[in-house]
CSV table of C-alpha atoms in Angstrom, one decimal:
chain,number,residue,atom,x,y,z
A,202,MET,CA,-14.4,-18.3,-16.0
A,203,SER,CA,-15.2,-15.6,-18.2
A,204,GLY,CA,-11.5,-14.4,-18.3
A,205,VAL,CA,-12.4,-11.1,-17.3
A,206,PRO,CA,-9.8,-10.1,-15.4
A,207,THR,CA,-9.6,-9.2,-11.6
A,208,ARG,CA,-10.3,-5.6,-11.0
A,209,ILE,CA,-7.8,-4.4,-8.1
A,210,VAL,CA,-8.6,-1.2,-6.2
A,211,LEU,CA,-5.3,-0.5,-4.9
A,212,VAL,CA,-5.5,2.2,-1.6
A,213,ARG,CA,-2.8,4.1,-0.1
A,214,HIS,CA,-4.1,4.5,3.6
A,215,ALA,CA,-5.0,8.2,5.0
A,216,GLN,CA,-3.2,10.7,6.8
A,217,SER,CA,-1.4,8.8,9.6
A,218,VAL,CA,0.7,9.6,13.1
A,219,PRO,CA,4.5,10.0,11.6
A,220,PRO,CA,6.8,7.7,13.0
A,221,ARG,CA,9.3,8.4,15.5
A,222,LEU,CA,12.7,9.2,13.9
A,223,GLY,CA,15.5,6.9,15.1
A,224,GLU,CA,13.2,4.4,16.3
A,225,PRO,CA,11.7,1.2,14.7
A,226,ASP,CA,8.1,2.0,13.1
A,227,PHE,CA,5.3,0.1,14.5
A,228,ASP,CA,2.0,-2.2,12.8
A,229,GLU,CA,0.0,-0.2,15.5
A,230,ARG,CA,0.7,3.3,14.2
A,231,PRO,CA,-2.7,4.5,13.5
A,232,LEU,CA,-4.5,7.3,11.2
A,233,ARG,CA,-4.8,10.8,12.6
A,234,PRO,CA,-8.2,12.7,13.1
A,235,ASP,CA,-7.9,14.2,9.5
A,236,GLY,CA,-7.0,10.5,8.3
A,237,LEU,CA,-10.2,8.8,9.9
A,238,ALA,CA,-12.8,11.5,8.5
A,239,SER,CA,-10.6,11.0,5.0
A,240,ALA,CA,-11.6,6.9,5.3
A,241,GLU,CA,-14.8,7.8,6.4
A,242,ALA,CA,-15.4,10.7,3.2
A,243,LEU,CA,-14.1,7.2,0.8
A,244,VAL,CA,-17.0,5.2,1.6
A,245,PRO,CA,-19.0,6.3,-1.6
A,246,ARG,CA,-16.1,6.0,-4.2
A,247,LEU,CA,-14.9,2.3,-2.9
A,248,VAL,CA,-18.7,1.0,-2.1
A,249,SER,CA,-19.0,2.6,-5.9
A,250,TYR,CA,-17.1,-0.2,-7.3
A,251,ALA,CA,-18.9,-3.3,-5.6
A,252,PRO,CA,-16.2,-5.2,-4.3
A,253,VAL,CA,-16.5,-8.8,-3.0
A,254,ALA,CA,-13.6,-8.3,-0.9
A,255,VAL,CA,-11.4,-5.8,1.0
A,256,LEU,CA,-8.1,-6.9,1.8
A,257,SER,CA,-5.8,-5.0,3.5
A,258,SER,CA,-1.9,-4.7,5.2
A,259,PRO,CA,-1.8,-5.7,8.6
A,260,GLN,CA,-0.6,-3.1,10.1
A,261,SER,CA,-3.6,-0.2,11.5
A,262,ARG,CA,-3.2,2.7,8.9
A,263,ALA,CA,-4.0,1.1,6.4
A,264,MET,CA,-7.0,-1.4,8.0
A,265,GLN,CA,-8.4,1.7,9.4
A,266,THR,CA,-8.4,3.4,5.8
A,267,VAL,CA,-10.6,0.5,3.8
A,268,ALA,CA,-12.5,-0.1,7.1
A,269,PRO,CA,-15.5,2.2,6.6
A,270,ALA,CA,-16.3,0.8,3.7
A,271,ALA,CA,-15.7,-2.6,4.1
A,272,ALA,CA,-18.4,-1.8,6.7
A,273,ALA,CA,-20.8,0.0,5.0
A,274,LEU,CA,-20.6,-3.1,2.3
A,275,GLY,CA,-21.3,-5.3,5.3
A,276,LEU,CA,-17.6,-7.4,4.4
A,277,ALA,CA,-14.6,-8.0,6.6
A,278,VAL,CA,-11.5,-6.6,5.9
A,279,GLU,CA,-9.2,-9.6,5.5
A,280,THR,CA,-5.7,-8.7,6.2
A,281,TRP,CA,-2.9,-10.5,4.3
A,282,PRO,CA,0.6,-10.1,5.7
A,283,GLU,CA,1.7,-9.6,1.9
A,284,LEU,CA,0.4,-6.2,1.9
A,285,ARG,CA,2.6,-5.0,4.4
A,286,GLU,CA,4.6,-1.4,3.7
A,287,TRP,CA,8.4,-1.4,2.2
A,288,GLU,CA,10.4,-4.0,5.3
A,289,SER,CA,13.0,-0.9,4.1
A,290,GLY,CA,15.8,-2.0,7.4
A,291,LEU,CA,15.9,1.8,7.4
A,292,LEU,CA,14.4,3.4,10.8
A,293,PRO,CA,12.8,6.8,10.0
A,294,SER,CA,15.1,9.4,10.2
A,295,ALA,CA,15.3,13.6,9.0
A,296,ASN,CA,16.8,12.4,6.1
A,297,PHE,CA,14.9,9.5,4.6
A,298,GLU,CA,14.0,10.7,1.5
A,299,GLU,CA,17.6,10.8,0.5
A,300,LEU,CA,18.1,7.3,1.5
A,301,TYR,CA,14.7,6.1,-0.7
A,302,ALA,CA,16.2,7.8,-3.6
A,303,HIS,CA,19.0,5.6,-3.3
A,304,SER,CA,17.0,2.9,-3.3
A,305,TRP,CA,14.8,4.1,-6.3
A,306,ALA,CA,18.0,4.7,-7.9
A,307,HIS,CA,19.4,1.3,-6.8
A,308,PRO,CA,16.5,-1.0,-6.4
A,309,GLY,CA,18.4,-4.5,-6.3
A,310,SER,CA,20.2,-3.0,-3.2
A,311,ALA,CA,18.7,-3.3,0.7
A,312,TYR,CA,19.7,-2.2,3.9
A,313,GLY,CA,20.9,-4.8,6.9
A,314,ASP,CA,18.1,-7.5,6.8
A,315,GLY,CA,15.5,-5.1,4.9
A,316,GLU,CA,14.4,-6.5,0.9
A,317,SER,CA,15.0,-4.3,-1.9
A,318,LEU,CA,12.7,-2.5,-4.0
A,319,ASP,CA,12.9,-5.1,-6.3
A,320,GLU,CA,12.3,-7.8,-3.7
A,321,LEU,CA,8.9,-5.9,-2.8
A,322,THR,CA,8.2,-5.9,-6.5
A,323,VAL,CA,8.0,-9.6,-6.6
A,324,ARG,CA,6.2,-9.4,-3.1
A,325,ALA,CA,3.5,-7.0,-4.9
A,326,GLY,CA,3.4,-9.0,-8.2
A,327,LYS,CA,2.6,-12.6,-6.1
A,328,ALA,CA,0.3,-10.7,-3.8
A,329,LEU,CA,-2.0,-9.5,-6.8
A,330,ALA,CA,-1.7,-12.9,-8.6
A,331,ARG,CA,-3.1,-14.4,-5.2
A,332,MET,CA,-5.9,-12.1,-5.3
A,333,ALA,CA,-6.4,-13.0,-9.2
A,334,ALA,CA,-6.5,-16.7,-8.1
A,335,ALA,CA,-9.0,-16.2,-5.1
A,336,TYR,CA,-11.7,-13.5,-6.9
A,337,PRO,CA,-11.3,-14.5,-10.3
A,338,ASP,CA,-13.8,-11.6,-12.4
A,339,ALA,CA,-14.3,-9.4,-9.6
A,340,THR,CA,-13.5,-6.7,-8.4
A,341,VAL,CA,-11.6,-6.5,-4.8
A,342,VAL,CA,-10.7,-3.3,-2.7
A,343,VAL,CA,-7.4,-3.5,-1.1
A,344,GLY,CA,-5.5,-1.3,1.7
A,345,SER,CA,-2.0,-0.9,1.6
A,346,HIS,CA,0.9,2.0,1.6
A,347,GLY,CA,2.5,4.1,-0.5
A,348,THR,CA,6.0,2.1,-2.0
A,349,PHE,CA,4.0,-1.0,-1.9
A,350,LEU,CA,1.6,0.4,-3.9
A,351,SER,CA,4.1,2.8,-6.2
A,352,ARG,CA,5.5,-1.4,-6.5
A,353,ALA,CA,2.1,-2.9,-7.3
A,354,LEU,CA,1.8,-0.6,-10.0
A,355,ILE,CA,5.3,-1.5,-11.3
A,356,ALA,CA,4.4,-5.0,-11.2
A,357,ALA,CA,1.4,-4.4,-13.2
A,358,GLY,CA,3.1,-2.7,-16.2
A,359,ARG,CA,2.3,0.6,-14.9
A,360,HIS,CA,4.9,3.4,-14.2
A,361,ALA,CA,6.2,4.7,-11.0
A,362,ASP,CA,9.2,6.4,-9.9
A,363,TRP,CA,10.5,7.7,-7.1
A,364,GLU,CA,8.9,10.9,-7.8
A,365,PHE,CA,5.6,9.3,-8.5
A,366,SER,CA,5.8,7.7,-4.6
A,367,ARG,CA,7.0,10.5,-3.0
A,368,ALA,CA,4.1,12.8,-4.5
A,369,MET,CA,1.3,10.3,-3.7
A,370,PRO,CA,-1.5,11.6,-2.1
A,371,MET,CA,-2.9,10.2,1.1
A,372,PRO,CA,-5.2,8.5,0.7
A,373,ALA,CA,-4.7,7.5,-3.1
A,374,ILE,CA,-6.7,5.3,-4.9
A,375,TYR,CA,-4.9,3.4,-8.3
A,376,GLU,CA,-6.7,0.6,-10.3
A,377,VAL,CA,-4.9,-2.6,-11.9
A,378,THR,CA,-6.5,-5.9,-13.6
A,379,TRP,CA,-4.9,-9.0,-13.5
């Protein structure tokens, strides 16, 4: 091993169909037509990283965002359950911003059976470590979600807060090394 860290290209999914208020979110929630077009537009940029693997959350919107680049590279999208979005314990609601802001201000707190943001940061850090172990000295592209990516950035020693997470575009790309 040459000691070069793994480059991890974190990709927040493109514009998706919104969740239904008051109902549990569902894993199969897809990208909207403009999100599918954004995913296609990402292909040249993601291909330019020359990744050896394309990983994704098992949730459809994340997989659909990185699938066009994976196809262009001749790679399969490998799903890792730990790349799922934050399991907040909250139902989609009109006041989600207030509830999320509270969670960011109190990252050790959790709603119901959901995970805290601190727990999500640990999960994200373990996922980054697993990527580095599985793909040493290489680049991987990772399709995931806004809150997960924000907490992964924190796990990697970068700054992210509620305002950063709230303002994150769809799609968005961030690089970290591990």
